[in-house]
Tab-separated table of C-alpha atoms in Angstrom:
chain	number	residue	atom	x	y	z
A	22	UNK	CA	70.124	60.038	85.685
A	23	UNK	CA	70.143	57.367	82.413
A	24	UNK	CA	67.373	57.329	80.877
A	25	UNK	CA	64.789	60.343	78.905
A	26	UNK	CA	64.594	63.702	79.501
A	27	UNK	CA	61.846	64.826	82.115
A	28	UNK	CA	59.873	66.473	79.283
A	29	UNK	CA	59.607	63.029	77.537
A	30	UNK	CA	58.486	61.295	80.357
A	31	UNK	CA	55.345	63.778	81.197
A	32	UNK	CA	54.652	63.749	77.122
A	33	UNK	CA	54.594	59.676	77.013
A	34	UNK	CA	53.214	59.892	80.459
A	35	UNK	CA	49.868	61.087	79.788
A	36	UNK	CA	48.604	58.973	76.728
A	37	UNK	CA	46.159	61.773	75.665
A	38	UNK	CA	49.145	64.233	75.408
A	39	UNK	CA	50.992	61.675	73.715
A	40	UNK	CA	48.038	61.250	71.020
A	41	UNK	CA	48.125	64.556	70.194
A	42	UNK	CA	51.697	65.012	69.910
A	43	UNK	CA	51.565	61.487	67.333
A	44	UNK	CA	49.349	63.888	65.277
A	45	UNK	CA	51.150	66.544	64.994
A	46	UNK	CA	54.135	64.240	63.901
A	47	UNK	CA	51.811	63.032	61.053
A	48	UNK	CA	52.002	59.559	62.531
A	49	UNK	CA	48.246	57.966	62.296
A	50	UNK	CA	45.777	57.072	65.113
A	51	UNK	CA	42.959	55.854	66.153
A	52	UNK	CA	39.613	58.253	66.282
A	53	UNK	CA	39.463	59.090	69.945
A	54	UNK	CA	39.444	62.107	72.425
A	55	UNK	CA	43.144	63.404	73.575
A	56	UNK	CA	42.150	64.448	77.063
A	57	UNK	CA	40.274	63.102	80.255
A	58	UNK	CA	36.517	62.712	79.595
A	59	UNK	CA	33.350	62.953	81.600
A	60	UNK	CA	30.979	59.704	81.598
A	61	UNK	CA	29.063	61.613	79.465
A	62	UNK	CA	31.551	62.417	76.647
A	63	UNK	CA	32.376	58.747	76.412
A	64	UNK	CA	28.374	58.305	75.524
A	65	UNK	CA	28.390	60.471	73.421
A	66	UNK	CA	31.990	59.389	71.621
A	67	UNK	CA	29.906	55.726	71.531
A	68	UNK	CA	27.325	56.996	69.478
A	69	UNK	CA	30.170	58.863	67.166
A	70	UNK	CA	31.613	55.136	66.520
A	71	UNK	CA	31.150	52.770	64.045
A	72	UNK	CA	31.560	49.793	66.615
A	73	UNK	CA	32.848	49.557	70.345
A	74	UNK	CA	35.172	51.612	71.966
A	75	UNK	CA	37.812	51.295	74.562
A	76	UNK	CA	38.394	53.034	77.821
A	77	UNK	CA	41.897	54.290	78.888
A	78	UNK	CA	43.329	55.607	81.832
A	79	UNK	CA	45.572	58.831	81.129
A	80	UNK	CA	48.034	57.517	83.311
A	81	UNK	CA	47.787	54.378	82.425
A	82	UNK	CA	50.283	51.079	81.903
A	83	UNK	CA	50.521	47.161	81.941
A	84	UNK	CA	46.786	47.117	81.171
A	85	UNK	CA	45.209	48.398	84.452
A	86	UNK	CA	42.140	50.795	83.880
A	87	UNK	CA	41.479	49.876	80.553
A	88	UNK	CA	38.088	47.766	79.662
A	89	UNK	CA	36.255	47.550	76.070
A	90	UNK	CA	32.701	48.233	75.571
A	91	UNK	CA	30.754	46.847	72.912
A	92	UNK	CA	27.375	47.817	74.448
A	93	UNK	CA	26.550	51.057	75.698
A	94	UNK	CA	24.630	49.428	78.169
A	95	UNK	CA	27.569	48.186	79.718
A	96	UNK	CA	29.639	51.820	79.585
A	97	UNK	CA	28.548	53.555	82.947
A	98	UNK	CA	29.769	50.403	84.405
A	99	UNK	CA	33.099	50.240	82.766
A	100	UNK	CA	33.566	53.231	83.303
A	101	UNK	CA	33.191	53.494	87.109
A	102	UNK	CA	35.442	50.478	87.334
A	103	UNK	CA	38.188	51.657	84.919
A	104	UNK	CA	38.300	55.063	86.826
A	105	UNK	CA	38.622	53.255	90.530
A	106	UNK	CA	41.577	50.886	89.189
A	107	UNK	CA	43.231	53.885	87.538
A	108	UNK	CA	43.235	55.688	90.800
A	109	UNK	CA	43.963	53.056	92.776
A	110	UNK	CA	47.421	51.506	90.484
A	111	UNK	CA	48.386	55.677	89.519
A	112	UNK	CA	46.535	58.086	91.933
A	113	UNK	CA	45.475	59.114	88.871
A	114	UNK	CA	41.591	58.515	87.976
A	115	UNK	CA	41.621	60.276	84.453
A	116	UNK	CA	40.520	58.220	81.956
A	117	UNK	CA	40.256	58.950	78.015
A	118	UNK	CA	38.633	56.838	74.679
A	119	UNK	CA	39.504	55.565	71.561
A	120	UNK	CA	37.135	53.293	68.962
A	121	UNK	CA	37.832	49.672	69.842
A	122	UNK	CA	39.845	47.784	66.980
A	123	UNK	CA	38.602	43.896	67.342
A	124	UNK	CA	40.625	41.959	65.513
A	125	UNK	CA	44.497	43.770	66.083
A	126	UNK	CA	48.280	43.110	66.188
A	127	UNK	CA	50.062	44.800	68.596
A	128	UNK	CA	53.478	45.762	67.325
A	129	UNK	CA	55.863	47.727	69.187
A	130	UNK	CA	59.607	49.422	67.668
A	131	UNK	CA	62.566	49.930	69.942
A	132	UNK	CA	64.452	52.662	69.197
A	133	UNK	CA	66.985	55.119	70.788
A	134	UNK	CA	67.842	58.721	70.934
A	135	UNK	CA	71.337	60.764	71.397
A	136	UNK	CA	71.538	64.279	73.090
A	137	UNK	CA	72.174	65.628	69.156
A	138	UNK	CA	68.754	64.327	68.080
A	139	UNK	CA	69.648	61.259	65.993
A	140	UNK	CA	66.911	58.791	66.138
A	141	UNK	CA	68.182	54.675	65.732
A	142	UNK	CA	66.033	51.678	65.591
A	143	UNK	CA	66.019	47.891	66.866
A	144	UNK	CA	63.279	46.442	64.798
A	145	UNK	CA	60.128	45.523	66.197
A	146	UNK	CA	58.307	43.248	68.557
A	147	UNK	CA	55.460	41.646	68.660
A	148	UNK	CA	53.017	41.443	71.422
A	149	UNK	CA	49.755	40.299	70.875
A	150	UNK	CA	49.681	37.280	72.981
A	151	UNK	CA	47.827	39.051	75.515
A	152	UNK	CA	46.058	38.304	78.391
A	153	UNK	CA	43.812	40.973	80.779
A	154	UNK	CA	45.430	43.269	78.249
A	155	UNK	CA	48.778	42.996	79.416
A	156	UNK	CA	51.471	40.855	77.540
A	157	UNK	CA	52.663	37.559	77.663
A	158	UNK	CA	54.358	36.555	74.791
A	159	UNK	CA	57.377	38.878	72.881
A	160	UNK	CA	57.844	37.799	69.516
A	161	UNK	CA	61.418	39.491	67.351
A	162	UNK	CA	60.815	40.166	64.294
A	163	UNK	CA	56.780	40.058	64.038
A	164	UNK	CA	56.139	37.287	61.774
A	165	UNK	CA	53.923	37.206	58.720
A	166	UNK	CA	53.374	40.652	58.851
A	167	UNK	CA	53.825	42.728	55.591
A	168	UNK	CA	57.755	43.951	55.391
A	169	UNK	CA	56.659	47.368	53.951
A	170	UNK	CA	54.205	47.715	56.680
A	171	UNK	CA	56.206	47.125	59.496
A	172	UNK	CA	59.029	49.518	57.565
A	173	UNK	CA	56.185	52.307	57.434
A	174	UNK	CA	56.282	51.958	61.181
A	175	UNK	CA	59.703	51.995	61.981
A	176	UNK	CA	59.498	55.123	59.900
A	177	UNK	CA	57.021	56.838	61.999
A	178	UNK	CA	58.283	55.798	65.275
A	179	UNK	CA	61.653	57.788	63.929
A	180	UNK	CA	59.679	60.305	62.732
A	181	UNK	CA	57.999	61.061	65.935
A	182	UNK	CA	60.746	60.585	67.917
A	183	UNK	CA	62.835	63.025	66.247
A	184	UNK	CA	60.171	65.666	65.877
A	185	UNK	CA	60.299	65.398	69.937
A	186	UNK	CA	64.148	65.717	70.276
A	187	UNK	CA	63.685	61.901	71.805
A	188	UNK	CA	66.526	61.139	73.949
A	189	UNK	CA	67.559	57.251	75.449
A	190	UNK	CA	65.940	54.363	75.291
A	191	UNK	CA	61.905	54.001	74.168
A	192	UNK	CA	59.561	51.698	72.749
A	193	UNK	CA	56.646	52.799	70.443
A	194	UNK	CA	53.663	50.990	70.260
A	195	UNK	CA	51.254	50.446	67.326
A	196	UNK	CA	48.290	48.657	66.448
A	197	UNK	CA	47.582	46.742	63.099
A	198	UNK	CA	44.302	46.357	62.062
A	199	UNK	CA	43.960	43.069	60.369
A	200	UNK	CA	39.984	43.000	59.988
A	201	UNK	CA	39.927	45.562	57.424
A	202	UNK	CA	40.363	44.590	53.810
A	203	UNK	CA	43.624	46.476	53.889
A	204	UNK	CA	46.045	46.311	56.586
A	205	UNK	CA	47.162	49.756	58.635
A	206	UNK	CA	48.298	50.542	61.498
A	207	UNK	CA	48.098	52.650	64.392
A	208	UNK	CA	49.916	54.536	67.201
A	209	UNK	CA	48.990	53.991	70.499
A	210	UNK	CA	51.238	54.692	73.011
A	211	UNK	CA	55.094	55.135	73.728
A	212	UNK	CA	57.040	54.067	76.920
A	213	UNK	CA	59.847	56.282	77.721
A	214	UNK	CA	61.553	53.501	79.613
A	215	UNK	CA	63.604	50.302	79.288
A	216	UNK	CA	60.984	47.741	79.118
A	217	UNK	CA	61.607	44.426	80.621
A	218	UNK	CA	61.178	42.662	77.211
A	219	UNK	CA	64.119	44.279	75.823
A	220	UNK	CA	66.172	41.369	76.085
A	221	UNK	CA	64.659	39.938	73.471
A	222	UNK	CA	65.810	43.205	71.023
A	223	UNK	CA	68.979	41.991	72.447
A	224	UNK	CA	69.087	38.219	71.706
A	225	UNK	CA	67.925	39.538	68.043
A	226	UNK	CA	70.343	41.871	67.066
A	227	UNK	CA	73.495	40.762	69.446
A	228	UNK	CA	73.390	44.579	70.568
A	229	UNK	CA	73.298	45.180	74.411
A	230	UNK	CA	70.763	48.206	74.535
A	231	UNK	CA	71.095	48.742	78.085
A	232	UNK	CA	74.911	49.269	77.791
A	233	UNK	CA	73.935	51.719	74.706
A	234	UNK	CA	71.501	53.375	77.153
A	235	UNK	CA	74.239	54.274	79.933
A	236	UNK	CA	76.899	55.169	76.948
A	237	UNK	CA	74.870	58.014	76.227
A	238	UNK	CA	73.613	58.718	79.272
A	239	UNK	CA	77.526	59.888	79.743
A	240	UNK	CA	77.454	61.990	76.750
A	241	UNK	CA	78.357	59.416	73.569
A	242	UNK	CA	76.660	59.867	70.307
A	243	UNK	CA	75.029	57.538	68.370
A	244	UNK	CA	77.876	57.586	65.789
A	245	UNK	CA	80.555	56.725	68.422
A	246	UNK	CA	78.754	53.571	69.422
A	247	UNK	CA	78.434	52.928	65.874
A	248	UNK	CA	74.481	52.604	65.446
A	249	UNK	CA	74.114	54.716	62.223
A	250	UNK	CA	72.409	52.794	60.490
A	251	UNK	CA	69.025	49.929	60.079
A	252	UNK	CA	69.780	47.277	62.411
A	253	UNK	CA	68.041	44.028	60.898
A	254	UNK	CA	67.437	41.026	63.664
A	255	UNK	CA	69.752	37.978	62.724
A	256	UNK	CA	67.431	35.212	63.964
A	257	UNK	CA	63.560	35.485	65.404
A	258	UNK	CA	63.649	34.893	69.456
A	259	UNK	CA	60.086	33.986	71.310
């Protein structure tokens, strides 16, 4: 099999698990609820909220069963839809919430794991071209955005990748909150997968992660396929 271990994919496979587990890495996220709610615990999270919040399926991916609601009025509703579409795309009809961030960047760091636990990254891209919350424009490196930022990222996608023994290829995803007066970010989710934007990692740092992928896959280190250290993108790719 090439790709992560089967304990990684049910972590990053339920996005309330994977919440929690961000915590307990010390990597920041958004206020929320790590587990399947009622209806009636996403009222009463709405009232907790300074603002809207967002609905989430547990299971969830590529933006299906996921809706925002700025109006309570309009959660029962939401609700009942994001539930049906989460059972209906994952047999799955959990759903979980987080407080809705309006104005966001969506950032997301490759990076990949050996069987030793040593933790590489690719840099980042950027996804917030979005449409029916699923993406449509990749962007290597993110531009405009703070260097020490996006560096305090990298960091804690390492960070919580090694606290997990992360092996193969992932991609963890982060939200920046540019409406605030002061920029941070926060985890959302992590896809324990080759994503299908990864050629554009590739065109960026002339390093074919795939190949990487099935190298360790057959028991290579990090260190034998020389990625030991910071790989910085040599030109930006849209």
């Amino acid at each position: 099999f090439i790709g992560p271990k089967v304990e990684h994919l049910k972590l990053f496979g339920d996005k309330g698990a994977a919440r929690a587990a961000a915590v307990s890495a010390g990597v920041p996220v958004l206020k929320g609820i790590d587990k399947a709610v009622t209806l009636k615990e996403a009222g009463a999270f709405f009232d907790e909220v300074n603002g809207g919040i967002i609905i989430k399926a547990v299971a969830g991916g590529g933006g299906r069963g996921t809706r925002s609601v700025a109006d309570k009025a309009d959660l029962e509703e939401a609700f009942t839809r994001c539930e049906s579409e989460a059972k209906a795309s994952f047999g799955i009809g959990d759903l979980y919430v987080e407080e809705f961030v309006e104005k966001a960047r969506h950032v997301e760091i490759q990076i990949l794991g050996d069987a030793g636990g040593n933790v590489v990254h690719f840099g980042e891209r950027e996804c917030s071209a979005q449409r029916r919350n699923q993406k449509i424009v990749e962007i290597a490196p993110a531009p405009g955005l703070d260097r020490e930022l996006l560096n305090d990222m990298v960091e804690s996608a390492t960070q919580f990748a090694k606290k997990e023994g992360y092996f193969s290829l992932g991609t963890f995803e982060f939200l920046v909150d540019v409406g605030s007066k002061e920029a941070k970010f926060v985890f959302i989710e992590a896809n324990a997968r080759l994503q299908v934007e990864h050629t554009v990692t590739e065109e960026v740092t002339g390093i074919d992660i795939v190949q990487s992928q099935i190298k360790l896959a057959a028991g290579a280190t990090l260190a034998a396929v020389s990625y030991t250290h910071l790989t910085q993108p040599t030109k930006r790719i849209v």
